[in-house]
Amino acid sequence: QELLAAVDSRPWKRLAKRRVQHYGYEFLYETRNVDSKQFLGELPSFVSKILEKIVTFPGVKNCTGKLVDQLTVNEYPCGVGLSPHIDTHSAFEEMIFSLSLAGPCIMEFRQYPKGSWRAPSVVSGTDEGSIQDPQCIRKAVFLPPRSMLLMSGEGRYAWHHYIPHHKIDDVAGQVIKRNSRRVSFTLRKVRMGLCECEYGQFCDSQSK
């Protein structure tokens, strides 16, 4: 409630189907990247408790330097989801944290058998022409309110993540209605150099 009150007291930027706020660096939907030279300032104080918790996550303790420096807050109205995509490799470091608030949803991860990195076509913050392939492997993850998702490794670099555009979700045979809205806090570290991951077929740095 405190986190929701904090963002609701600040100005939102309206996209085609949702509202957003950016801190640290602005996410540029036209290129799915950030301008690393345009620093907006330190992350707001209302996320300090979140930052204290994520440093205790497995695989994070050995991280040196600042763990995250960019925050995107998304407000999804009921029924609005997210088209399949991989966060641009050259834009962000490996670990991506996403906190779900207000309402639950299903996030689906997709592995495409012949998938390769594509320059995304983005209009007003939504992907156009999303990949549809019946051979892709799908893994669904239920994100209840106040849950934190950490994407890293193959799951971050090689699997598309997607939120179906539904007003209800089926969780183990139980119908879960989405709330009037869902708010996500996505925390990332802006990459200052090229990505050298082992998933070159999905990597814009290595495809150039």
Tab-separated table of N, CA, C and O in Angstrom, residues 73-126:
chain	number	residue	atom	x	y	z
A	73	VAL	N	8.076	1.596	-13.522
A	73	VAL	CA	6.815	1.222	-12.876
A	73	VAL	C	5.745	1.154	-13.961
A	73	VAL	O	5.560	2.121	-14.716
A	74	ASN	N	5.083	0.008	-14.074
A	74	ASN	CA	4.018	-0.180	-15.052
A	74	ASN	C	2.693	-0.388	-14.337
A	74	ASN	O	2.619	-1.177	-13.391
A	75	GLU	N	1.655	0.277	-14.797
A	75	GLU	CA	0.305	0.038	-14.305
A	75	GLU	C	-0.513	-0.593	-15.439
A	75	GLU	O	-0.716	0.024	-16.481
A	76	TYR	N	-0.936	-1.836	-15.203
A	76	TYR	CA	-1.719	-2.567	-16.199
A	76	TYR	C	-3.189	-2.589	-15.774
A	76	TYR	O	-3.511	-3.169	-14.732
A	77	PRO	N	-4.100	-2.011	-16.551
A	77	PRO	CA	-5.523	-2.170	-16.249
A	77	PRO	C	-5.934	-3.634	-16.399
A	77	PRO	O	-5.236	-4.426	-17.036
A	78	CYS	N	-7.078	-3.997	-15.831
A	78	CYS	CA	-7.563	-5.373	-15.898
A	78	CYS	C	-7.675	-5.820	-17.352
A	78	CYS	O	-8.263	-5.122	-18.184
A	79	GLY	N	-7.083	-6.977	-17.664
A	79	GLY	CA	-7.152	-7.529	-19.014
A	79	GLY	C	-6.001	-7.146	-19.917
A	79	GLY	O	-5.826	-7.731	-20.990
A	80	VAL	N	-5.201	-6.166	-19.507
A	80	VAL	CA	-4.060	-5.739	-20.321
A	80	VAL	C	-2.828	-6.536	-19.918
A	80	VAL	O	-2.527	-6.681	-18.728
A	81	GLY	N	-2.122	-7.067	-20.901
A	81	GLY	CA	-0.930	-7.862	-20.637
A	81	GLY	C	0.303	-7.265	-21.274
A	81	GLY	O	0.416	-6.041	-21.430
A	82	LEU	N	1.210	-8.145	-21.674
A	82	LEU	CA	2.507	-7.738	-22.210
A	82	LEU	C	2.859	-8.686	-23.338
A	82	LEU	O	2.789	-9.900	-23.169
A	83	SER	N	3.210	-8.152	-24.503
A	83	SER	CA	3.541	-9.005	-25.636
A	83	SER	C	4.876	-9.718	-25.418
A	83	SER	O	5.744	-9.218	-24.688
A	84	PRO	N	5.075	-10.893	-26.041
A	84	PRO	CA	6.318	-11.662	-25.822
A	84	PRO	C	7.554	-10.871	-26.245
A	84	PRO	O	7.596	-10.305	-27.333
A	85	HIS	N	8.553	-10.842	-25.370
A	85	HIS	CA	9.799	-10.150	-25.703
A	85	HIS	C	10.918	-10.602	-24.767
A	85	HIS	O	10.670	-11.166	-23.708
A	86	ILE	N	12.141	-10.352	-25.190
A	86	ILE	CA	13.328	-10.497	-24.354
A	86	ILE	C	13.868	-9.092	-24.119
A	86	ILE	O	14.042	-8.333	-25.072
A	87	ASP	N	14.113	-8.735	-22.880
A	87	ASP	CA	14.689	-7.420	-22.616
A	87	ASP	C	16.013	-7.294	-23.368
A	87	ASP	O	16.870	-8.184	-23.293
A	88	THR	N	16.184	-6.194	-24.076
A	88	THR	CA	17.343	-5.994	-24.941
A	88	THR	C	18.647	-6.223	-24.177
A	88	THR	O	18.879	-5.611	-23.128
A	89	HIS	N	19.483	-7.108	-24.707
A	89	HIS	CA	20.726	-7.473	-24.021
A	89	HIS	C	21.636	-6.270	-23.816
A	89	HIS	O	22.246	-6.108	-22.753
A	90	SER	N	21.762	-5.434	-24.837
A	90	SER	CA	22.694	-4.304	-24.740
A	90	SER	C	22.188	-3.213	-23.801
A	90	SER	O	22.955	-2.337	-23.405
A	91	ALA	N	20.914	-3.275	-23.452
A	91	ALA	CA	20.339	-2.236	-22.593
A	91	ALA	C	20.609	-2.493	-21.123
A	91	ALA	O	20.890	-1.560	-20.364
A	92	PHE	N	20.515	-3.783	-20.703
A	92	PHE	CA	20.550	-4.099	-19.283
A	92	PHE	C	21.456	-5.282	-18.980
A	92	PHE	O	21.628	-6.180	-19.810
A	93	GLU	N	22.007	-5.279	-17.764
A	93	GLU	CA	22.815	-6.402	-17.292
A	93	GLU	C	21.932	-7.630	-17.068
A	93	GLU	O	20.722	-7.612	-17.330
A	94	GLU	N	22.534	-8.706	-16.549
A	94	GLU	CA	21.850	-9.995	-16.516
A	94	GLU	C	20.616	-10.035	-15.630
A	94	GLU	O	19.554	-10.505	-16.043
A	95	MET	N	20.701	-9.554	-14.400
A	95	MET	CA	19.620	-9.758	-13.440
A	95	MET	C	18.530	-8.696	-13.565
A	95	MET	O	18.819	-7.495	-13.565
A	96	ILE	N	17.287	-9.162	-13.677
A	96	ILE	CA	16.127	-8.280	-13.767
A	96	ILE	C	15.135	-8.692	-12.687
A	96	ILE	O	14.735	-9.859	-12.614
A	97	PHE	N	14.744	-7.741	-11.849
A	97	PHE	CA	13.830	-7.999	-10.738
A	97	PHE	C	12.477	-7.357	-11.060
A	97	PHE	O	12.429	-6.224	-11.532
A	98	SER	N	11.400	-8.071	-10.778
A	98	SER	CA	10.072	-7.530	-11.038
A	98	SER	C	9.150	-7.834	-9.864
A	98	SER	O	8.858	-8.993	-9.573
A	99	LEU	N	8.702	-6.775	-9.200
A	99	LEU	CA	7.794	-6.886	-8.063
A	99	LEU	C	6.369	-6.652	-8.532
A	99	LEU	O	6.092	-5.641	-9.188
A	100	SER	N	5.454	-7.573	-8.220
A	100	SER	CA	4.044	-7.440	-8.597
A	100	SER	C	3.244	-6.905	-7.420
A	100	SER	O	3.354	-7.419	-6.307
A	101	LEU	N	2.426	-5.898	-7.685
A	101	LEU	CA	1.585	-5.298	-6.648
A	101	LEU	C	0.142	-5.168	-7.132
A	101	LEU	O	-0.115	-5.159	-8.337
A	102	ALA	N	-0.761	-5.054	-6.204
A	102	ALA	CA	-2.195	-4.804	-6.423
A	102	ALA	C	-2.933	-6.028	-6.928
A	102	ALA	O	-3.856	-6.508	-6.279
A	103	GLY	N	-2.554	-6.565	-8.084
A	103	GLY	CA	-3.288	-7.698	-8.643
A	103	GLY	C	-2.374	-8.818	-9.096
A	103	GLY	O	-1.195	-8.600	-9.376
A	104	PRO	N	-2.899	-10.057	-9.184
A	104	PRO	CA	-2.122	-11.201	-9.639
A	104	PRO	C	-2.139	-11.320	-11.158
A	104	PRO	O	-2.948	-10.683	-11.844
A	105	CYS	N	-1.252	-12.159	-11.699
A	105	CYS	CA	-1.303	-12.486	-13.121
A	105	CYS	C	-0.455	-13.732	-13.365
A	105	CYS	O	0.290	-14.191	-12.505
A	106	ILE	N	-0.602	-14.259	-14.562
A	106	ILE	CA	0.265	-15.325	-15.054
A	106	ILE	C	1.304	-14.701	-15.965
A	106	ILE	O	0.969	-13.899	-16.848
A	107	MET	N	2.580	-15.041	-15.775
A	107	MET	CA	3.616	-14.675	-16.742
A	107	MET	C	4.070	-15.958	-17.423
A	107	MET	O	4.399	-16.938	-16.754
A	108	GLU	N	4.047	-15.941	-18.720
A	108	GLU	CA	4.436	-17.118	-19.492
A	108	GLU	C	5.811	-16.904	-20.103
A	108	GLU	O	6.082	-15.848	-20.686
A	109	PHE	N	6.681	-17.905	-19.953
A	109	PHE	CA	7.997	-17.877	-20.583
A	109	PHE	C	7.963	-18.777	-21.810
A	109	PHE	O	7.416	-19.872	-21.760
A	110	ARG	N	8.538	-18.307	-22.913
A	110	ARG	CA	8.494	-19.030	-24.180
A	110	ARG	C	9.895	-19.220	-24.751
A	110	ARG	O	10.669	-18.269	-24.838
A	111	GLN	N	10.173	-20.446	-25.149
A	111	GLN	CA	11.430	-20.756	-25.827
A	111	GLN	C	11.098	-21.162	-27.252
A	111	GLN	O	10.420	-22.163	-27.479
A	112	TYR	N	11.557	-20.379	-28.212
A	112	TYR	CA	11.263	-20.644	-29.611
A	112	TYR	C	12.369	-21.503	-30.219
A	112	TYR	O	13.556	-21.190	-30.062
A	113	PRO	N	12.021	-22.596	-30.930
A	113	PRO	CA	13.032	-23.533	-31.424
A	113	PRO	C	14.005	-22.926	-32.420
A	113	PRO	O	15.172	-23.295	-32.458
A	114	LYS	N	13.533	-21.989	-33.224
A	114	LYS	CA	14.399	-21.366	-34.211
A	114	LYS	C	14.522	-19.870	-33.943
A	114	LYS	O	14.781	-19.088	-34.858
A	115	GLY	N	14.327	-19.527	-32.689
A	115	GLY	CA	14.312	-18.114	-32.332
A	115	GLY	C	15.658	-17.446	-32.522
A	115	GLY	O	16.714	-18.041	-32.340
A	116	SER	N	15.634	-16.216	-32.927
A	116	SER	CA	16.841	-15.406	-33.020
A	116	SER	C	16.465	-13.987	-32.649
A	116	SER	O	15.295	-13.624	-32.634
A	117	TRP	N	17.447	-13.172	-32.336
A	117	TRP	CA	17.152	-11.802	-31.954
A	117	TRP	C	16.568	-11.065	-33.146
A	117	TRP	O	17.026	-11.175	-34.271
A	118	ARG	N	15.507	-10.279	-32.885
A	118	ARG	CA	14.897	-9.454	-33.916
A	118	ARG	C	14.822	-8.029	-33.401
A	118	ARG	O	14.509	-7.818	-32.236
A	119	ALA	N	15.091	-7.086	-34.264
A	119	ALA	CA	14.856	-5.694	-33.880
A	119	ALA	C	13.364	-5.544	-33.660
A	119	ALA	O	12.575	-5.800	-34.568
A	120	PRO	N	12.923	-5.181	-32.460
A	120	PRO	CA	11.489	-5.136	-32.173
A	120	PRO	C	10.801	-3.973	-32.863
A	120	PRO	O	11.383	-2.913	-33.066
A	121	SER	N	9.554	-4.187	-33.232
A	121	SER	CA	8.711	-3.111	-33.740
A	121	SER	C	7.804	-2.690	-32.605
A	121	SER	O	6.990	-3.466	-32.126
A	122	VAL	N	7.962	-1.479	-32.130
A	122	VAL	CA	7.240	-1.028	-30.943
A	122	VAL	C	6.467	0.237	-31.276
A	122	VAL	O	7.007	1.179	-31.843
A	123	VAL	N	5.189	0.242	-30.929
A	123	VAL	CA	4.346	1.422	-31.132
A	123	VAL	C	3.673	1.753	-29.806
A	123	VAL	O	2.946	0.935	-29.258
A	124	SER	N	3.965	2.935	-29.291
A	124	SER	CA	3.339	3.415	-28.048
A	124	SER	C	3.483	2.438	-26.893
A	124	SER	O	2.570	2.243	-26.101
A	125	GLY	N	4.622	1.767	-26.842
A	125	GLY	CA	4.895	0.905	-25.696
A	125	GLY	C	4.355	-0.498	-25.807
A	125	GLY	O	4.456	-1.277	-24.872
A	126	THR	N	3.776	-0.890	-26.936
A	126	THR	CA	3.307	-2.259	-27.117
A	126	THR	C	3.972	-2.860	-28.337
A	126	THR	O	4.164	-2.191	-29.348
